[in-house]
XYZ file of C-alpha atoms in Angstrom:
479
model
C 48.285 115.394 -68.693
C 49.317 116.931 -65.373
C 51.029 115.940 -62.155
C 48.963 116.432 -59.061
C 50.825 118.600 -56.560
C 50.590 117.385 -52.945
C 49.412 119.965 -50.428
C 52.708 119.542 -48.570
C 54.759 120.748 -51.541
C 53.473 123.914 -53.153
C 57.067 125.112 -53.319
C 57.917 122.888 -56.302
C 57.225 125.741 -58.694
C 58.746 124.047 -61.756
C 56.256 121.146 -61.590
C 53.311 123.463 -60.983
C 54.233 125.773 -63.864
C 54.651 122.702 -66.101
C 51.156 121.607 -65.045
C 49.787 125.029 -65.971
C 51.405 124.909 -69.422
C 50.046 121.411 -70.075
C 46.585 122.382 -68.893
C 46.649 125.520 -71.012
C 47.207 123.331 -74.073
C 44.784 120.637 -72.977
C 41.948 123.033 -72.204
C 42.422 125.195 -75.288
C 38.936 125.443 -76.648
C 39.875 126.979 -79.964
C 37.523 129.927 -79.601
C 38.349 133.598 -79.528
C 38.977 135.403 -76.249
C 35.889 136.974 -74.645
C 35.447 140.715 -74.992
C 37.143 142.676 -72.226
C 34.556 145.458 -72.630
C 31.765 143.467 -70.966
C 33.515 143.056 -67.612
C 35.268 146.457 -67.560
C 32.348 148.522 -66.070
C 31.957 146.025 -63.206
C 35.706 146.171 -62.449
C 35.738 149.991 -62.527
C 32.879 150.163 -60.007
C 34.721 147.725 -57.723
C 37.873 149.864 -57.798
C 35.957 152.778 -56.234
C 36.593 150.904 -52.956
C 40.337 151.103 -53.696
C 40.044 154.843 -54.419
C 38.375 155.283 -51.017
C 41.112 153.164 -49.435
C 43.796 155.517 -50.750
C 41.775 158.647 -49.969
C 41.178 157.769 -46.309
C 44.801 156.743 -45.775
C 45.911 160.256 -46.744
C 42.957 162.447 -45.771
C 44.248 163.480 -42.310
C 47.880 164.121 -43.291
C 47.523 167.765 -44.331
C 44.543 168.778 -42.114
C 45.781 167.115 -38.886
C 47.079 170.365 -37.376
C 43.808 172.203 -38.115
C 41.783 169.291 -36.730
C 43.805 169.284 -33.507
C 43.330 173.064 -33.047
C 39.572 173.007 -33.751
C 38.885 169.959 -31.563
C 41.118 171.062 -28.692
C 43.954 168.541 -28.629
C 46.708 170.591 -30.289
C 50.126 169.564 -28.957
C 48.843 166.219 -27.659
C 50.990 163.886 -29.770
C 49.237 160.775 -28.420
C 45.834 162.071 -29.549
C 47.220 163.117 -32.925
C 48.771 159.691 -33.360
C 45.476 158.012 -32.471
C 43.569 160.018 -35.098
C 45.958 158.644 -37.716
C 46.464 155.097 -36.431
C 43.019 154.126 -35.078
C 42.071 153.497 -38.701
C 44.552 150.594 -38.686
C 42.758 148.990 -35.725
C 39.423 149.259 -37.522
C 41.033 147.967 -40.729
C 42.298 144.849 -38.958
C 38.778 144.130 -37.667
C 37.228 144.660 -41.106
C 39.903 142.579 -42.800
C 39.535 139.631 -40.392
C 35.783 139.589 -41.058
C 36.026 140.156 -44.819
C 36.322 136.495 -45.858
C 33.307 135.396 -43.847
C 31.254 138.393 -45.027
C 32.189 137.889 -48.705
C 31.330 134.181 -48.501
C 28.197 134.753 -46.426
C 26.402 137.532 -48.314
C 28.250 137.615 -51.650
C 30.770 139.990 -53.170
C 28.315 142.733 -54.160
C 26.733 143.059 -50.733
C 30.204 142.937 -49.166
C 31.069 146.058 -51.184
C 27.915 147.749 -49.925
C 28.763 146.767 -46.343
C 32.231 148.210 -46.948
C 30.759 151.539 -48.117
C 28.326 151.862 -45.191
C 30.861 152.355 -42.334
C 32.852 154.698 -44.593
C 29.782 156.911 -45.060
C 28.835 156.782 -41.353
C 32.417 157.230 -40.127
C 33.277 160.088 -42.498
C 30.039 161.869 -41.578
C 30.792 161.496 -37.857
C 34.343 162.816 -38.331
C 33.101 165.754 -40.422
C 30.368 166.769 -37.969
C 32.095 166.148 -34.619
C 33.155 168.851 -32.160
C 35.366 166.680 -29.949
C 38.180 164.143 -30.102
C 35.980 161.190 -29.123
C 33.664 161.707 -32.101
C 36.649 161.957 -34.434
C 38.158 158.709 -33.104
C 34.864 156.788 -33.360
C 34.373 158.088 -36.902
C 37.905 157.060 -37.899
C 37.359 153.600 -36.360
C 34.212 153.140 -38.482
C 36.072 154.264 -41.600
C 38.915 151.860 -40.781
C 36.477 148.937 -40.660
C 35.409 149.756 -44.201
C 39.048 150.165 -45.254
C 39.861 146.672 -43.996
C 36.861 145.080 -45.685
C 37.331 146.755 -49.094
C 40.771 145.609 -50.438
C 40.350 141.819 -50.016
C 36.830 141.936 -51.484
C 38.050 144.088 -54.407
C 40.867 141.605 -55.126
C 38.421 138.694 -54.979
C 35.830 140.356 -57.187
C 38.238 141.602 -59.868
C 39.910 138.178 -60.031
C 36.601 136.309 -60.309
C 34.841 138.502 -62.907
C 37.786 139.229 -65.240
C 38.641 137.219 -68.380
C 41.968 135.405 -67.934
C 43.787 137.319 -70.677
C 43.196 140.741 -69.028
C 42.996 139.714 -65.370
C 46.448 141.136 -64.628
C 45.628 144.440 -66.317
C 42.369 144.738 -64.405
C 44.158 143.805 -61.169
C 46.503 146.759 -61.698
C 43.440 149.056 -61.699
C 43.234 148.450 -57.935
C 46.693 149.952 -57.364
C 45.998 152.839 -59.773
C 42.741 153.655 -57.986
C 44.561 153.616 -54.617
C 47.181 156.051 -56.001
C 44.451 158.342 -57.344
C 42.738 158.272 -53.928
C 45.963 159.257 -52.161
C 46.605 162.072 -54.629
C 42.978 163.185 -54.391
C 43.228 163.512 -50.604
C 46.391 165.638 -50.991
C 44.753 167.983 -53.514
C 41.524 168.285 -51.490
C 43.627 169.190 -48.434
C 45.528 172.052 -50.119
C 43.167 174.893 -48.932
C 43.083 173.598 -45.341
C 45.515 176.261 -43.998
C 43.730 179.149 -45.714
C 40.068 178.208 -45.125
C 38.903 177.649 -41.555
C 37.092 174.329 -41.065
C 38.075 173.038 -44.524
C 39.059 169.703 -42.968
C 35.345 168.998 -42.499
C 34.861 169.327 -46.262
C 37.674 166.794 -46.785
C 35.662 164.216 -44.842
C 32.276 165.119 -46.364
C 33.676 164.745 -49.913
C 34.568 161.096 -49.267
C 30.914 160.177 -48.692
C 30.147 160.838 -52.390
C 32.253 158.013 -53.932
C 31.183 155.715 -51.063
C 27.519 156.360 -51.881
C 28.222 155.824 -55.595
C 29.894 152.477 -54.782
C 26.944 151.275 -52.687
C 24.405 152.336 -55.339
C 26.307 151.180 -58.447
C 26.882 147.716 -56.983
C 23.136 147.106 -57.274
C 23.589 147.075 -61.067
C 26.859 145.102 -61.182
C 27.219 141.377 -61.717
C 27.610 139.064 -58.745
C 30.644 136.791 -58.821
C 29.661 133.639 -60.772
C 32.135 131.684 -58.646
C 30.297 132.651 -55.460
C 26.887 131.869 -57.003
C 28.127 128.449 -58.133
C 29.385 127.714 -54.606
C 25.885 128.513 -53.332
C 24.374 126.003 -55.769
C 22.786 128.769 -57.881
C 24.099 127.443 -61.202
C 21.514 129.115 -63.455
C 22.303 132.520 -61.945
C 26.050 131.824 -62.237
C 25.687 131.077 -65.957
C 23.596 134.234 -66.456
C 26.316 136.337 -64.803
C 28.991 134.677 -66.950
C 26.938 135.729 -69.994
C 26.960 139.347 -68.736
C 30.695 139.289 -68.085
C 32.083 137.133 -70.913
C 29.347 136.889 -73.535
C 26.899 134.100 -74.382
C 29.390 132.062 -76.426
C 31.897 131.903 -73.534
C 29.480 131.315 -70.670
C 28.904 127.595 -71.223
C 32.624 126.880 -71.456
C 33.230 128.877 -68.263
C 30.545 126.828 -66.505
C 32.042 123.540 -67.714
C 35.471 124.628 -66.428
C 33.955 125.580 -63.092
C 32.371 122.138 -62.743
C 35.752 120.432 -63.322
C 37.158 121.779 -60.067
C 33.973 121.202 -58.058
C 35.073 118.519 -55.630
C 31.797 118.295 -53.732
C 33.159 120.071 -50.638
C 32.607 123.721 -51.577
C 29.684 124.077 -49.202
C 31.675 122.748 -46.218
C 32.582 125.316 -43.597
C 36.187 126.481 -43.876
C 37.710 126.596 -40.417
C 40.627 128.822 -39.468
C 42.601 125.754 -38.345
C 42.367 124.357 -41.893
C 44.026 127.493 -43.269
C 46.774 127.534 -40.638
C 47.502 123.802 -40.220
C 45.535 121.893 -42.868
C 46.168 120.899 -46.465
C 46.067 124.525 -47.661
C 48.445 125.880 -44.996
C 51.430 126.011 -47.371
C 49.744 128.261 -49.941
C 48.315 130.471 -47.158
C 51.843 130.725 -45.716
C 53.129 131.869 -49.136
C 50.409 134.538 -49.331
C 50.969 135.785 -45.785
C 54.737 135.932 -46.295
C 54.341 137.942 -49.522
C 52.242 140.554 -47.712
C 54.623 140.590 -44.735
C 57.665 141.124 -46.990
C 55.754 143.816 -48.903
C 55.434 145.814 -45.679
C 58.863 144.926 -44.253
C 60.451 146.240 -47.462
C 59.959 149.707 -45.966
C 57.346 151.160 -48.324
C 55.289 152.836 -45.594
C 58.440 154.035 -43.866
C 59.448 155.666 -47.154
C 56.079 157.409 -47.372
C 56.321 158.566 -43.729
C 59.890 159.844 -44.162
C 59.667 161.243 -47.713
C 58.914 164.818 -46.630
C 61.988 164.901 -44.358
C 64.301 163.553 -47.070
C 63.015 166.034 -49.644
C 63.181 168.877 -47.119
C 66.871 168.152 -46.492
C 67.368 168.522 -50.253
C 65.569 171.900 -50.206
C 62.246 170.632 -51.630
C 59.015 171.735 -49.804
C 56.873 168.941 -48.342
C 53.859 169.599 -50.585
C 56.013 169.296 -53.733
C 57.604 166.155 -52.246
C 54.164 164.570 -51.771
C 53.190 165.404 -55.349
C 56.468 163.910 -56.693
C 55.953 160.684 -54.730
C 52.312 160.505 -55.878
C 53.170 161.029 -59.558
C 55.967 158.410 -59.501
C 53.669 155.945 -57.709
C 50.893 156.499 -60.269
C 53.328 156.249 -63.211
C 54.684 152.925 -61.945
C 51.158 151.566 -61.453
C 50.138 152.537 -65.001
C 53.273 150.880 -66.442
C 52.558 147.715 -64.429
C 49.052 147.621 -65.922
C 50.581 147.273 -69.386
C 53.145 144.667 -68.309
C 51.085 142.438 -65.998
C 49.639 140.237 -68.769
C 52.752 140.459 -70.979
C 55.679 139.704 -68.648
C 53.646 137.950 -65.945
C 53.193 138.267 -62.181
C 56.329 136.411 -61.077
C 58.695 138.393 -63.314
C 57.284 141.742 -62.151
C 57.389 140.678 -58.503
C 60.971 139.378 -58.754
C 62.449 142.446 -60.456
C 60.337 144.827 -58.376
C 61.812 143.551 -55.100
C 65.270 143.500 -56.715
C 64.915 147.157 -57.756
C 63.665 148.058 -54.273
C 66.762 146.440 -52.728
C 69.027 148.520 -55.007
C 67.018 151.650 -54.106
C 67.415 151.016 -50.375
C 71.169 150.513 -50.842
C 71.306 153.901 -52.618
C 69.455 155.524 -49.704
C 71.735 153.832 -47.164
C 74.707 155.189 -49.138
C 73.162 158.654 -49.012
C 72.939 158.354 -45.220
C 76.606 157.378 -44.849
C 79.746 159.504 -44.580
C 81.167 158.053 -47.804
C 79.638 160.720 -50.046
C 79.547 164.518 -49.971
C 76.512 166.471 -48.792
C 75.408 167.128 -52.373
C 75.960 163.489 -53.325
C 74.018 162.359 -50.251
C 71.012 164.421 -51.356
C 71.087 162.907 -54.848
C 71.411 159.372 -53.467
C 68.616 159.903 -50.906
C 66.079 161.596 -53.201
C 66.942 159.449 -56.240
C 66.860 156.250 -54.196
C 63.487 157.161 -52.698
C 61.873 157.925 -56.072
C 63.351 154.756 -57.601
C 62.049 152.740 -54.630
C 58.488 154.041 -55.057
C 58.632 153.415 -58.831
C 59.890 149.829 -58.519
C 57.371 149.125 -55.720
C 54.491 150.314 -57.913
C 55.696 148.093 -60.785
C 55.254 144.819 -58.912
C 55.410 144.546 -55.120
C 52.447 146.934 -54.774
C 49.849 145.514 -57.201
C 50.907 141.865 -57.672
C 50.238 140.233 -54.239
C 46.599 141.395 -54.167
C 46.079 139.917 -57.645
C 48.213 136.776 -57.406
C 46.807 135.386 -54.158
C 43.130 135.132 -55.237
C 44.440 133.380 -58.363
C 46.371 130.669 -56.494
C 43.865 130.097 -53.678
C 41.261 127.387 -54.425
C 37.719 128.752 -54.757
C 36.583 127.037 -51.564
C 39.028 128.931 -49.327
C 39.678 132.017 -51.495
C 37.797 134.664 -49.492
C 38.855 133.478 -46.033
C 42.484 132.895 -47.054
C 42.621 136.451 -48.433
C 41.266 137.735 -45.107
C 44.021 135.925 -43.175
C 46.811 137.103 -45.515
C 45.691 140.735 -45.613
C 45.338 140.747 -41.820
C 49.070 139.988 -41.700
C 49.530 143.047 -43.943
C 47.672 145.293 -41.476
C 49.504 143.961 -38.399
C 52.946 144.482 -39.977
C 51.819 147.890 -41.283
C 50.840 148.912 -37.741
C 54.162 147.886 -36.186
C 56.237 149.499 -38.945
C 54.339 152.761 -38.417
C 54.681 152.468 -34.642
C 58.398 151.656 -34.522
C 59.856 153.414 -37.581
C 60.676 156.811 -36.050
C 62.053 155.207 -32.884
C 64.268 152.829 -34.883
C 65.401 155.705 -37.085
C 66.434 157.641 -33.976
C 68.247 154.669 -32.390
C 69.841 153.065 -35.456
C 70.219 155.946 -37.905
C 69.130 155.956 -41.558
C 72.089 153.959 -42.890
C 71.498 150.863 -40.743
C 67.704 151.071 -40.995
C 67.723 151.315 -44.804
C 70.214 148.424 -44.895
C 67.708 146.334 -42.905
C 64.964 147.180 -45.410
C 67.318 146.246 -48.279
C 67.910 142.878 -46.583
C 64.165 142.210 -46.423
C 63.886 143.093 -50.143
C 66.646 140.597 -50.997
C 64.876 137.964 -48.867
C 61.732 138.702 -50.891
C 63.619 138.182 -54.184
C 64.751 134.725 -53.017
C 61.291 133.851 -51.670
C 59.567 134.832 -54.942
C 62.074 132.820 -56.995
C 61.526 129.686 -54.920
C 57.815 129.802 -54.062
C 55.754 131.886 -56.498
C 54.177 130.281 -59.587
C 53.338 132.138 -62.796
C 49.595 132.490 -63.477
C 49.634 134.801 -66.511
C 46.897 134.012 -69.045
C 45.554 130.979 -67.154
C 41.946 130.632 -66.047
C 41.267 130.245 -62.324
C 40.120 126.679 -63.038
C 43.394 125.729 -64.748
C 45.364 127.184 -61.833
C 43.237 125.373 -59.264
C 43.565 122.008 -61.038
C 47.356 122.399 -61.237
C 47.564 123.253 -57.527
C 44.875 120.752 -56.503
C 45.908 119.210 -53.161
C 45.635 115.485 -52.670
C 43.133 114.230 -50.140
């Protein structure tokens, strides 16, 4: 009924998608879809980690000047830069360890381990009276930030019914947007109230504590339990998540892709050079292109673009946040209707058009008024199209296409690429902008977006509505 895809040739997307269609028909059990209501509370708790991710990314933006004055490093641009960027160093550490932690102690405890450094780090940052304490606190928080996103993607993918997995995956992006907007709103009084920046850090310990506590009552991933040989517990968790009538079928599907090697140790060399290297390359490239598209550069530069159009920076941040949230909500409704590949393809295409508009706005071809419209309009369109696909889809798609045996560790490798590229874009953006000018720089970002369109067309398979077991069988590498 299906053609086995060799590990050397994951790029033959037509054959793989044909396999998925055949398997979907072959494995049709003729029963109704499980209730989405059973798994929803578990998914919502998991997305608290994504809310914290967004919150901590934005929490120092508004209060940074007040922090620098109170802690005695005002005017020291290196110190100010470290307060912002040291989180990225901690995030890379947390991300690299996330796969081994999630496989070693389970998804639920990984969430709790993610919340712990966020609570400790935020408390240290809130209580400190010197730069060193702030930097150590931000490093701790960064470790939690790096651990949270890959575990959230894993957990949501593994506990969600196939027919709503895309919708639930979009919750991660929505929660991140809400966290970013929350940090902006919490930071509003920082210029009027002395020491308010400490409150901004203290507030973040509340959702982190809720995450750690609520995870005690959430279901463990049945996929992880099955890998540990705890089949009775895995079936019990399937009953909690899908209902009694669906649990036995889910267990029988899980056993079909058990190849007897799930307990073997997954080595890094196997991910980089072994039979799964092609699919890990696809995942890493998707995350690299996501960052090279210029999304973080747009966020860094948005205030300047809006200011040149006569819009204050706080209103600019709100506009960007609202457009980002609106795009994420729309993607939630489209993810399980249009599919991952379609959203990803047209998202990168729209981002390329948006970057061309911004490059036009930075050229001498249009008037000053026209340049403002092109720049502001292009930026808002870029954020909207990013939120529709390039933002939420990679974190959902990759756990779907990775086999269960390597899923956690492969996600760790791919998201580490995300953090490394993110760091270098943040480090080099302003310098490149100064040397190259906005027109050439935006043209480079547009080129990366077009490269992403071609890459998605050639390498990404559609997984809409398919169970993880159907996807894994279709992509099953030959020994």
